[in-house]
Short mmCIF file of C-alpha atoms and ligand atoms in Angstrom, two decimals:
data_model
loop_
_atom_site.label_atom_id
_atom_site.label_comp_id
_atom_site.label_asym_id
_atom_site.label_seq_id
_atom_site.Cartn_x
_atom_site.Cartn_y
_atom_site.Cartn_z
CA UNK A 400 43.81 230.11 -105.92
CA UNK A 401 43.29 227.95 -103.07
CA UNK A 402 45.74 224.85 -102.81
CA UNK A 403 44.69 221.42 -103.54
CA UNK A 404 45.23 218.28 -100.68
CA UNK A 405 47.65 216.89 -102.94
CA UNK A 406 49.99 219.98 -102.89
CA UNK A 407 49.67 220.51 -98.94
CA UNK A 408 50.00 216.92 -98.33
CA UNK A 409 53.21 216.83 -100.11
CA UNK A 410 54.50 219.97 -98.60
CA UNK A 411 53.84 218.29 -95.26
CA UNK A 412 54.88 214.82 -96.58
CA UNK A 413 51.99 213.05 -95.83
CA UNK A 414 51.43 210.09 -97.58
CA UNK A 415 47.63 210.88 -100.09
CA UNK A 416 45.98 208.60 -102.69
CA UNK A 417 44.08 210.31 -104.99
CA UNK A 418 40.31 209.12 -105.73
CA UNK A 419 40.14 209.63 -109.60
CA UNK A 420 36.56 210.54 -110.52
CA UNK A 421 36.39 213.27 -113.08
CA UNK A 422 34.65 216.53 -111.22
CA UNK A 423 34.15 214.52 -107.86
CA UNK A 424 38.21 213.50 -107.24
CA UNK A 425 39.14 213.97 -104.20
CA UNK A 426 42.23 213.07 -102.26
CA UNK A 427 42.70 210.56 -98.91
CA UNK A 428 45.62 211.91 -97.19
CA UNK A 429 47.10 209.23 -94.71
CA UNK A 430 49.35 210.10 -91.21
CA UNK A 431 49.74 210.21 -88.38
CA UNK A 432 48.87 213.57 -85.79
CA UNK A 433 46.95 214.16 -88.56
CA UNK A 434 43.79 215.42 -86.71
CA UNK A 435 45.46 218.25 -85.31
CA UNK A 436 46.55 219.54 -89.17
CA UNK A 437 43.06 218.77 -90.04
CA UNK A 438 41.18 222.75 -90.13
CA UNK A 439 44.96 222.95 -92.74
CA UNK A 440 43.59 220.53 -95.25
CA UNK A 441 40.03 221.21 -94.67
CA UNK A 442 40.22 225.38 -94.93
CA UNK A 443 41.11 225.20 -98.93
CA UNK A 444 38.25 223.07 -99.90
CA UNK A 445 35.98 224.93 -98.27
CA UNK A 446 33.27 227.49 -99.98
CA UNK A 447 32.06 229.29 -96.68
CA UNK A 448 34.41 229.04 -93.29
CA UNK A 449 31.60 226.96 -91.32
CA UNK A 450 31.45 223.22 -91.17
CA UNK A 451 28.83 221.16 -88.82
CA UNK A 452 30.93 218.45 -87.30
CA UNK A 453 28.86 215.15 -87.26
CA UNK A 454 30.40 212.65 -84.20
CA UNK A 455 29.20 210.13 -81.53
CA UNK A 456 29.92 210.15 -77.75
CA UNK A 457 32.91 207.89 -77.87
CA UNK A 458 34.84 209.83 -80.41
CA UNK A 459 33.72 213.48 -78.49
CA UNK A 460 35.13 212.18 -75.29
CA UNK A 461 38.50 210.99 -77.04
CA UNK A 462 39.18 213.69 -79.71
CA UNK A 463 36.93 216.64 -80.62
CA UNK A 464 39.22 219.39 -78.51
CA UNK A 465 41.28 218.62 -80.56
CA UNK A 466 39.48 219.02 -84.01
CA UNK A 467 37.59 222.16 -82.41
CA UNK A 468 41.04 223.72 -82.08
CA UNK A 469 42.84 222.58 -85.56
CA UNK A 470 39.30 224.18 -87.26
CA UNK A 471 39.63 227.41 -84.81
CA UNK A 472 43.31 228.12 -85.93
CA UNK A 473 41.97 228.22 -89.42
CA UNK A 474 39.47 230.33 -88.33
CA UNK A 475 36.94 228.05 -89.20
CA UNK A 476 32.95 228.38 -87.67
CA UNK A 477 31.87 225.03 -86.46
CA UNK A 478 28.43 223.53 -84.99
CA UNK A 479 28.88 220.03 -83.23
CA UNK A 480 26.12 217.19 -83.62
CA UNK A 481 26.86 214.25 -81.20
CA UNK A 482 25.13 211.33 -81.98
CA UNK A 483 25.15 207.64 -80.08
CA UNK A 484 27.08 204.75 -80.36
CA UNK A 485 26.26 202.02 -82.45
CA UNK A 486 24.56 200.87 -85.16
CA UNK A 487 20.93 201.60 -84.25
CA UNK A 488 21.98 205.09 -84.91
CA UNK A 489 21.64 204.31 -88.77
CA UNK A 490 17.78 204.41 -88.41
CA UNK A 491 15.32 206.41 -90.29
CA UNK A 492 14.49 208.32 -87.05
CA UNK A 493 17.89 209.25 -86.60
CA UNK A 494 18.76 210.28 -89.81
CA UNK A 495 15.56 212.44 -89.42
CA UNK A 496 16.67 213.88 -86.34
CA UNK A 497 20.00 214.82 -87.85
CA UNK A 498 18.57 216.60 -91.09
CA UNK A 499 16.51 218.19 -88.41
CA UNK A 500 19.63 219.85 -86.08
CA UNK A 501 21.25 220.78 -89.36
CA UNK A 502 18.59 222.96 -90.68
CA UNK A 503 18.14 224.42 -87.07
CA UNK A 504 21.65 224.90 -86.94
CA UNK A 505 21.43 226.81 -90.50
CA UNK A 506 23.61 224.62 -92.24
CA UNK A 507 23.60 226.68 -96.05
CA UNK A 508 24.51 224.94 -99.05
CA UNK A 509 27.87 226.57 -99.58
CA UNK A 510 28.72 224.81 -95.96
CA UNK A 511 30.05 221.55 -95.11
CA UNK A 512 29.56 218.73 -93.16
CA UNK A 513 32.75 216.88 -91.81
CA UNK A 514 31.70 213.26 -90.42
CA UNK A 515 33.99 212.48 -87.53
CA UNK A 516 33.74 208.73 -86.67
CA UNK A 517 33.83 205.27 -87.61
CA UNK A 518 31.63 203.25 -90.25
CA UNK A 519 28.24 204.42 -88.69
CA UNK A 520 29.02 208.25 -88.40
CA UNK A 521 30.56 208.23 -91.88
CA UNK A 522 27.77 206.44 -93.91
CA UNK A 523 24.66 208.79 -91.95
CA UNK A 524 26.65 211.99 -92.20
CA UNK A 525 27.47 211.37 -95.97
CA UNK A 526 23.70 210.14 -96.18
CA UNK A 527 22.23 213.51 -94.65
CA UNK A 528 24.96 215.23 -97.09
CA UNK A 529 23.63 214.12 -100.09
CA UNK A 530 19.87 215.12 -98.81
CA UNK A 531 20.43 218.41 -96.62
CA UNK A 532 19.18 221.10 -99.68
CA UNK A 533 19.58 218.77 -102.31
CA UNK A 534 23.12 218.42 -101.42
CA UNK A 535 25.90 219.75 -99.39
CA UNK A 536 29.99 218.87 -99.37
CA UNK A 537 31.41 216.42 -96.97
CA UNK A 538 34.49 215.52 -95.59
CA UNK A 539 35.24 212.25 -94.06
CA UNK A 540 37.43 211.69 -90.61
CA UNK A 541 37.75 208.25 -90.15
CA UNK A 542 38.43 207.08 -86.61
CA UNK A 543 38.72 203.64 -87.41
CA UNK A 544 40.68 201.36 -88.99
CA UNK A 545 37.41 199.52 -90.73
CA UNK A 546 36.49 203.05 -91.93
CA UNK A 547 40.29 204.21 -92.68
CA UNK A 548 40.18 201.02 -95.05
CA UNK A 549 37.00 200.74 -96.36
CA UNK A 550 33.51 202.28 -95.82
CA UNK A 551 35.26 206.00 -95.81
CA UNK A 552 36.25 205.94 -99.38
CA UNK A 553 34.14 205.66 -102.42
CA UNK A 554 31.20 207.24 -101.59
CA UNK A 555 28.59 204.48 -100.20
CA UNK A 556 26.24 206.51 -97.81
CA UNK A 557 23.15 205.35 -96.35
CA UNK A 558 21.44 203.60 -93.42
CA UNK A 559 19.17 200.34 -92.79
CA UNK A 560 15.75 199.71 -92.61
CA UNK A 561 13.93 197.35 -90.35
CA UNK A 562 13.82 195.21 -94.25
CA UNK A 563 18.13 195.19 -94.12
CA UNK A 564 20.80 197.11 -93.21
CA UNK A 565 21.75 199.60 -95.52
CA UNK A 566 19.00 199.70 -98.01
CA UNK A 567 18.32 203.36 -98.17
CA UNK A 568 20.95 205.41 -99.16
CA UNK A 569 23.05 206.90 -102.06
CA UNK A 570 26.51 206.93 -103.90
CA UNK A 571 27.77 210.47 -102.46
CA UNK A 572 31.80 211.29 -102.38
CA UNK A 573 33.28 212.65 -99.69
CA UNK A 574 35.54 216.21 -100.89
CA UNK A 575 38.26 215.13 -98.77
CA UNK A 576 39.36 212.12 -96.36
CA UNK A 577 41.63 212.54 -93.73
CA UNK A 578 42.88 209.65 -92.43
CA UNK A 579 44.86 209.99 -88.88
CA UNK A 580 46.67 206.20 -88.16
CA UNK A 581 47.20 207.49 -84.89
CA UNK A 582 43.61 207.64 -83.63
CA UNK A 583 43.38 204.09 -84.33
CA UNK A 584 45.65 204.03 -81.07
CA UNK A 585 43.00 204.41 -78.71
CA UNK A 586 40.73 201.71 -80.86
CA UNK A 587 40.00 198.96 -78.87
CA UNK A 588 41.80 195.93 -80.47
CA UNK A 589 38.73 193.87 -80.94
CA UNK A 590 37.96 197.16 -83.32
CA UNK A 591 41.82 197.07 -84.78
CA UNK A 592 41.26 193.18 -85.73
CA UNK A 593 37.87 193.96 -87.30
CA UNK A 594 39.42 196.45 -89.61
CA UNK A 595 42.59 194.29 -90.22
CA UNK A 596 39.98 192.09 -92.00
CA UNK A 597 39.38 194.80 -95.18
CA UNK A 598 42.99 195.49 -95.28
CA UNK A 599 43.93 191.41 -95.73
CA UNK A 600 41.07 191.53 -97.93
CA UNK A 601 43.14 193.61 -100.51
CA UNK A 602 45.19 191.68 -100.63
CA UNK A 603 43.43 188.13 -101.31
CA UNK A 604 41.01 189.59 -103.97
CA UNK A 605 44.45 191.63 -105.39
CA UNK A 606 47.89 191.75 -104.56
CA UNK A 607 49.85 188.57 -103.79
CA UNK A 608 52.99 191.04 -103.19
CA UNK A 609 50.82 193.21 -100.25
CA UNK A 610 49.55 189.72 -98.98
CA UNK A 611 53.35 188.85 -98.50
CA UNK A 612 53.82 192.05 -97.15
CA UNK A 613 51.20 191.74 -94.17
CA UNK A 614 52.53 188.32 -93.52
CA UNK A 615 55.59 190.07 -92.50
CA UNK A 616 54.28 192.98 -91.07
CA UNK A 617 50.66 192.45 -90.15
CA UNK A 618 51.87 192.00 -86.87
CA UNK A 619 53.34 195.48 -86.49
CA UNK A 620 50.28 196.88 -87.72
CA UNK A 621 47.77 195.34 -85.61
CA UNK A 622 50.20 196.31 -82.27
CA UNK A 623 50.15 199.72 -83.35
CA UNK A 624 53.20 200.70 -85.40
CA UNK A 625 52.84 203.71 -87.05
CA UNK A 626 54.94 203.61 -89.84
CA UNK A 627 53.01 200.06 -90.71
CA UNK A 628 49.55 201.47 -90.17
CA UNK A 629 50.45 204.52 -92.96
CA UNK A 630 51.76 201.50 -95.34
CA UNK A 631 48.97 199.48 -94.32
CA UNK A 632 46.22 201.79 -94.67
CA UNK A 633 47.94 203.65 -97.92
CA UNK A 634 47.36 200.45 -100.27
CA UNK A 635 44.52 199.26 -99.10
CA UNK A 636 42.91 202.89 -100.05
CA UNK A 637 44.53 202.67 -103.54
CA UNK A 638 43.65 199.26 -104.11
CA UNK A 639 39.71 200.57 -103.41
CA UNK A 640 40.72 203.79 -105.54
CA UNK A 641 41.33 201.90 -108.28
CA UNK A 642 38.23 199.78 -108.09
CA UNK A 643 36.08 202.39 -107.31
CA UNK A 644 37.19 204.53 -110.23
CA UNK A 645 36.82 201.78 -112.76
CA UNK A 646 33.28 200.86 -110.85
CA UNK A 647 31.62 203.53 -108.83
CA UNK A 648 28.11 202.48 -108.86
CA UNK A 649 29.06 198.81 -108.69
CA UNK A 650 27.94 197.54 -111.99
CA UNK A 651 30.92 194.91 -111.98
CA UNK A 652 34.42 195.09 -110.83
CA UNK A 653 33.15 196.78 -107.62
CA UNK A 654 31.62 193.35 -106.38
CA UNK A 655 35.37 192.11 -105.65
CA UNK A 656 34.97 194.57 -102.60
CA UNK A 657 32.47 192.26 -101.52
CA UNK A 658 34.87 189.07 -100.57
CA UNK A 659 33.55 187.24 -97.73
CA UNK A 660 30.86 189.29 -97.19
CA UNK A 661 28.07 186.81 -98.57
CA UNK A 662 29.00 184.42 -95.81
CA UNK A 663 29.83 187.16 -93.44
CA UNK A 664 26.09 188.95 -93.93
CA UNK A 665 24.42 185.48 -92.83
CA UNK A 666 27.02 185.19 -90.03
CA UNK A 667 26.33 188.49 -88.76
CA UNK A 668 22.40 188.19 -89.42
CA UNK A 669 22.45 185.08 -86.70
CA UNK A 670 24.06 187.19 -84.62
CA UNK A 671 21.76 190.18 -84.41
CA UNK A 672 24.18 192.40 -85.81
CA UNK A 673 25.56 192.98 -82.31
CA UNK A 674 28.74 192.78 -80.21
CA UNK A 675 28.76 188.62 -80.36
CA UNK A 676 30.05 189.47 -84.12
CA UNK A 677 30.77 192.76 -85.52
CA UNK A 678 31.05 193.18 -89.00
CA UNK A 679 34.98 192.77 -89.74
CA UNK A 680 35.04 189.34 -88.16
CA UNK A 681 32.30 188.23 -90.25
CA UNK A 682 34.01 189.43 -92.60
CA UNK A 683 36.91 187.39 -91.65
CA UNK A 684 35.16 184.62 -91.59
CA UNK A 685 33.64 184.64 -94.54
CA UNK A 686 36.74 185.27 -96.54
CA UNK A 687 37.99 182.04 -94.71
CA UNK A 688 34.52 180.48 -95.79
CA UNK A 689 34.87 181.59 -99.36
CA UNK A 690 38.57 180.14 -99.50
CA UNK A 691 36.94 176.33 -98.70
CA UNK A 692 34.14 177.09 -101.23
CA UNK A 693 36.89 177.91 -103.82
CA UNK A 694 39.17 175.02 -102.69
CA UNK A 695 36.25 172.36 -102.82
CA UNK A 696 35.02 174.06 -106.02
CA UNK A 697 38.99 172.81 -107.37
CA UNK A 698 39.48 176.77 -108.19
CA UNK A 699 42.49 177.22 -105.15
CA UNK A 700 45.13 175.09 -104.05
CA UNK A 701 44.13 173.83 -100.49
CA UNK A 702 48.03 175.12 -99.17
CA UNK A 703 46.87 178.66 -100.13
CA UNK A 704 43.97 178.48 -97.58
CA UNK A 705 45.81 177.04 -94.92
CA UNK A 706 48.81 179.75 -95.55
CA UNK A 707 45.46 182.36 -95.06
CA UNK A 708 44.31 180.75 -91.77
CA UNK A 709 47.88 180.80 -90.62
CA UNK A 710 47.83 184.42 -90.98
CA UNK A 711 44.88 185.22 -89.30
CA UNK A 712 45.54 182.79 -86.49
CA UNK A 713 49.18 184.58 -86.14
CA UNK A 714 48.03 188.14 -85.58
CA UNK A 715 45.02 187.13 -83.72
CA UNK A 716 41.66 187.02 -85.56
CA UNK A 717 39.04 184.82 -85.50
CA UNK A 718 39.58 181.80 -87.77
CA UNK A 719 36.79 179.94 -86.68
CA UNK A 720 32.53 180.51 -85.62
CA UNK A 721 32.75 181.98 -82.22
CA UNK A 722 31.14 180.00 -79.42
CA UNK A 723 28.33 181.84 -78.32
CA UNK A 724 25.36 181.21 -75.31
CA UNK A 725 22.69 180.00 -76.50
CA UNK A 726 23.50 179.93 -80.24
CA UNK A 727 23.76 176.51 -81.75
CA UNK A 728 24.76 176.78 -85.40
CA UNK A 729 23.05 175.51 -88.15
CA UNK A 730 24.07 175.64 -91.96
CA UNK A 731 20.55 175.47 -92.70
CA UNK A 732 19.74 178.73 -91.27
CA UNK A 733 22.77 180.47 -92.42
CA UNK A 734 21.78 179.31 -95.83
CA UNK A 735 18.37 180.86 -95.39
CA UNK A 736 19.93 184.14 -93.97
CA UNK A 737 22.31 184.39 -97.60
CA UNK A 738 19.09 183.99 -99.60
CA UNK A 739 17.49 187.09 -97.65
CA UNK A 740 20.72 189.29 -98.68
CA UNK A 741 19.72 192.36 -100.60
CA UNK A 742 22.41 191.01 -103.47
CA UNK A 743 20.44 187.78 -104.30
CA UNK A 744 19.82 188.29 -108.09
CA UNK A 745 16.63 186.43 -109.26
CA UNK A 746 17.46 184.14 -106.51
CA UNK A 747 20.54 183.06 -107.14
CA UNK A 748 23.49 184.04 -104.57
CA UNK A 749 26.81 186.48 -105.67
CA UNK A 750 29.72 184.78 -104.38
CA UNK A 751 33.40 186.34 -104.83
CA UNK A 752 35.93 183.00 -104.97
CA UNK A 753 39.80 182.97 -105.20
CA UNK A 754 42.34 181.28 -107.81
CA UNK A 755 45.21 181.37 -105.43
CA UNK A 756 45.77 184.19 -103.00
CA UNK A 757 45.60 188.02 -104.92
CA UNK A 758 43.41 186.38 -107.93
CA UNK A 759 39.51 186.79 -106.90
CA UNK A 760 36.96 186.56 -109.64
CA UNK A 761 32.69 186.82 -109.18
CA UNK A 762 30.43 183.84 -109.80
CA UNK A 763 26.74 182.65 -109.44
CA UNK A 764 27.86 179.33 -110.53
CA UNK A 765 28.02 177.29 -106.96
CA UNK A 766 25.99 174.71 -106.04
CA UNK A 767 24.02 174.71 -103.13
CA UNK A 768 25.43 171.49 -101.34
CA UNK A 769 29.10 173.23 -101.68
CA UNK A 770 27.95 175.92 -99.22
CA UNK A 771 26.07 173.59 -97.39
CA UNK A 772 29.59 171.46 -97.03
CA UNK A 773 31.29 174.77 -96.41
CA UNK A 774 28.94 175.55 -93.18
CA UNK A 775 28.89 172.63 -92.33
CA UNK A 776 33.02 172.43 -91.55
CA UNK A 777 32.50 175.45 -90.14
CA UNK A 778 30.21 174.84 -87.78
CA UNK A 779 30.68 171.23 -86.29
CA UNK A 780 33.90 172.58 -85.58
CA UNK A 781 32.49 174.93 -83.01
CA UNK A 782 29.16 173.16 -81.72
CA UNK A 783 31.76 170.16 -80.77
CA UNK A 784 33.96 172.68 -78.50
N1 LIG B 1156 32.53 198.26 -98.86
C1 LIG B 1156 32.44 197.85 -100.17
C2 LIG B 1156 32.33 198.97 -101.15
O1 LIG B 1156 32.54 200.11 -100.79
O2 LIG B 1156 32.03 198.74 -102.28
#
C-alpha cells in the first residue's frame, strides 16, 4: 500500500497540516530543503509515474534542476511547461495555450500536474487541472510566501477576464502541497512583505495568541529565519484548514479569509493591478483600512489599531497609500472601484470588521460616509507628502 504524506512527513519530521475534506484531504507538508525530497512525497500519490511540471521563467532559472532531479531519483517521467511572469499570464489565451501543450504533451488522466510557482502558476495550473479530460490530479509547489500562506491551499483555481480578475474558474484541491520555507530565500523582500500580509491576517481575523507571537517574531520571519518561517507558515495553513473545511465553497465562514481585501481590491484596481501595488500590500492596507472602519464604527478599541500599525511599521510594510507619479487619490473613485467588486451583493458591499485583534466578524451593515471618512484619512495623508 503506498504511504500517505502524513506518515513520510513524520518519518522525516517535517512539520504537515492536514486539509480535512472527506475523499479530497490532502496534506501541506511544511520545511525547509524540502524541494529536493519533493519526487519522495510526490511518488506515493501518484497513479502513473509521469507528472507535467507547470512553472514560469523566474522559478525555472532559480529551481527546476533541482525538482527535475528529486522527480528523476523517484524515477518519475516529467514534461516541463514554462510559462511568463506575471499576472497577464492568467488570461483566457493562456490558459488555452496551456490545455493546448498538455494534450500535445499526452498528459492521460491517470497523470498529474504539479504547479511549481507562486499565486499565478498555482491558480492556472489548478484551473487547467480541473478542465484537462474532465479532470486530472494536482499538486501544488508554492514558491512564495503569499502562495505558502494562502492562495495554495483550499482549492480556489481560476483566472481573470478583461470583466475582473479571477472570475472564471473553479473550487479544485490540490492532492498534495509541498511547502519549501527555504525557497522563499531567494524571494525578493518586496514579495516576503506581501505574503507577511496573509500570515498577520490570521492572526487579526483569529488568534490573538499567534498575533502576539508575530509581534515577537515577525521580525525573524520576514529576515529569513527558518525555524520562524516553518512556525509562521504552519499556523497560518491550519488556521485556513480549518476555515476551509468548515467552508469550502465559501457560503459563510470562508468570507473571514477575505479581511482587507474589499479595500485592498479598489486599492489595487487604481493601481492597474501592477508593480505600484501588488496584491499583499493592498492587502495590508486594507486590513489597516478595515481596522479605522471598525474603530469609527465603535466595534474596536482605537489602541488595538495603533498596536496593528506598530507592527507593520516595525517589520517594514506599508502602513500607509504609497505615493505614486501621477496618481492623486481620491476616495470617490476608490469607492466606485469597491462597488465594481465581483462580491457586491445586490449592491451592497461585504466588509470583514474586527472586535479587538483575533475577533473578525462579516457585515453589510456600514454606512457609506464611514468608508468615505476611512479613505479619506487615508488618503490626505499621502496627497499632503
Ligand atoms: N484567499 C482567500 C480564500 O482562499 O478563500
Amino acid at each position: 500500500m503506498p504511504q500517505s504524506a502524513s506518515n513520510q512527513a513524520h518519518e522525516m519530521g517535517d512539520a504537515k497540516v492536514r486539509v480535512p475534506l472527506g475523499p479530497r484531504s490532502y496534506d501541506v507538508v511544511i520545511a525547509g530543503n524540502l524541494l529536493q525530497r519533493a519526487g519522495e512525497y510526490i511518488a506515493p500519490i501518484l497513479r502513473k509515474k509521469r507528472v507535467a511540471i507547470v512553472t514560469d521563467e523566474n522559478v525555472a532559472k532559480l529551481h527546476l534542476e533541482t525538482l527535475h532531479h528529486s522527480l528523476s531519483k523517484q524515477d518519475i517521467e516529467f514534461t516541463t511547461i514554462v510559462l511568463p511572469v506575471g499576472e497577464k499570464t492568467k488570461s483566457l489565451s493562456h490558459f488555452g495555450d496551456l490545455l493546448d501543450q498538455l494534450l500535445a504533451a499526452k498528459i492521460t488522466r491517470d497523470e498529474c500536474l504539479i504547479a511549481f510557482g507562486g499565486g499565478v502558476i498555482g491558480d492556472i495550473t489548478g484551473f487547467a487541472a480541473s478542465t484537462l479530460r474532465r479532470g486530472v490530479d494536482f499538486v501544488q509547489i508554492p514558491t512564495t510566501l503569499l502562495s505558502q500562506v494562502d492562495s495554495s491551499v483550499g482549492g480556489k483555481t481560476g483566472i481573470n477576464s478583461p470583466h475582473g480578475k479571477n472570475l472564471i474558474g473553479a473550487f479544485y484541491q490540490p492532492k498534495l502541497v509541498l511547502a519549501d520555507v527555504s525557497l522563499l530565500d531567494t524571494l525578493p523582500q518586496r514579495d516576503v512583505l506581501a505574503g507577511y500580509a496573509e500570515v498577520v491576517k490570521y492572526g487579526l481575523l483569529g488568534d490573538f495568541l499567534f498575533f502576539e507571537w508575530l509581534e515577537e517574531n515577525g521580525h525573524a520571519v520576514v529576515t529569513g529565519d527558518t525555524a520562524a518561517r516553518i512556525q509562521a507558515v504552519k499556523v497560518s495553513v491550519k488556521a485556513k484548514a480549518d476555515i476551509v473545511a468548515e467552508d469550502e465553497h465559501e457560503q459563510g465562514v470562508r468570507a473571514l479569509l477575505n479581511l482587507g481585501h474589499t479595500f485592498g481590491h479598489a486599492l489595487e484596481a487604481e493601481t492597474g493591478y501592477g508593480s505600484n501595488l501588488v496584491h499583499g500590500e493592498g492587502v495590508a492596507i486594507g486590513m489597516l483600512m478595515a481596522m479605522m472602519l471598525s474603530s469609527k464604527m465603535g466595534h474596536i478599541d482605537g489602541q488595538d489599531c495603533t498596536r496593528v500599525t506598530t507592527h507593520f511599521s516595525h517589520v517594514g510594510m506599508m502602513a500607509q497609500l504609497p505615493a505614486i507619479n501621477g496618481l492623486n487619490w481620491c476616495s470617490d473613485t476608490l469607492l466606485s472601484h469597491m462597488y465594481q467588486d465581483k462580491k457586491v451583493d445586490q449592491g451592497k458591499l461585504t466588509f470583514i470588521l474586527m472586535k479587538s485583534i483575533g475577533n473578525a466578524f462579516v457585515t453589510q451593515n456600514v454606512e457609506k460616509q464611514d468608508i468615505l471618512d476611512v479613505l479619506d484619512q487615508f488618503t490626505n495623508h499621502t496627497n499632503k507628502e
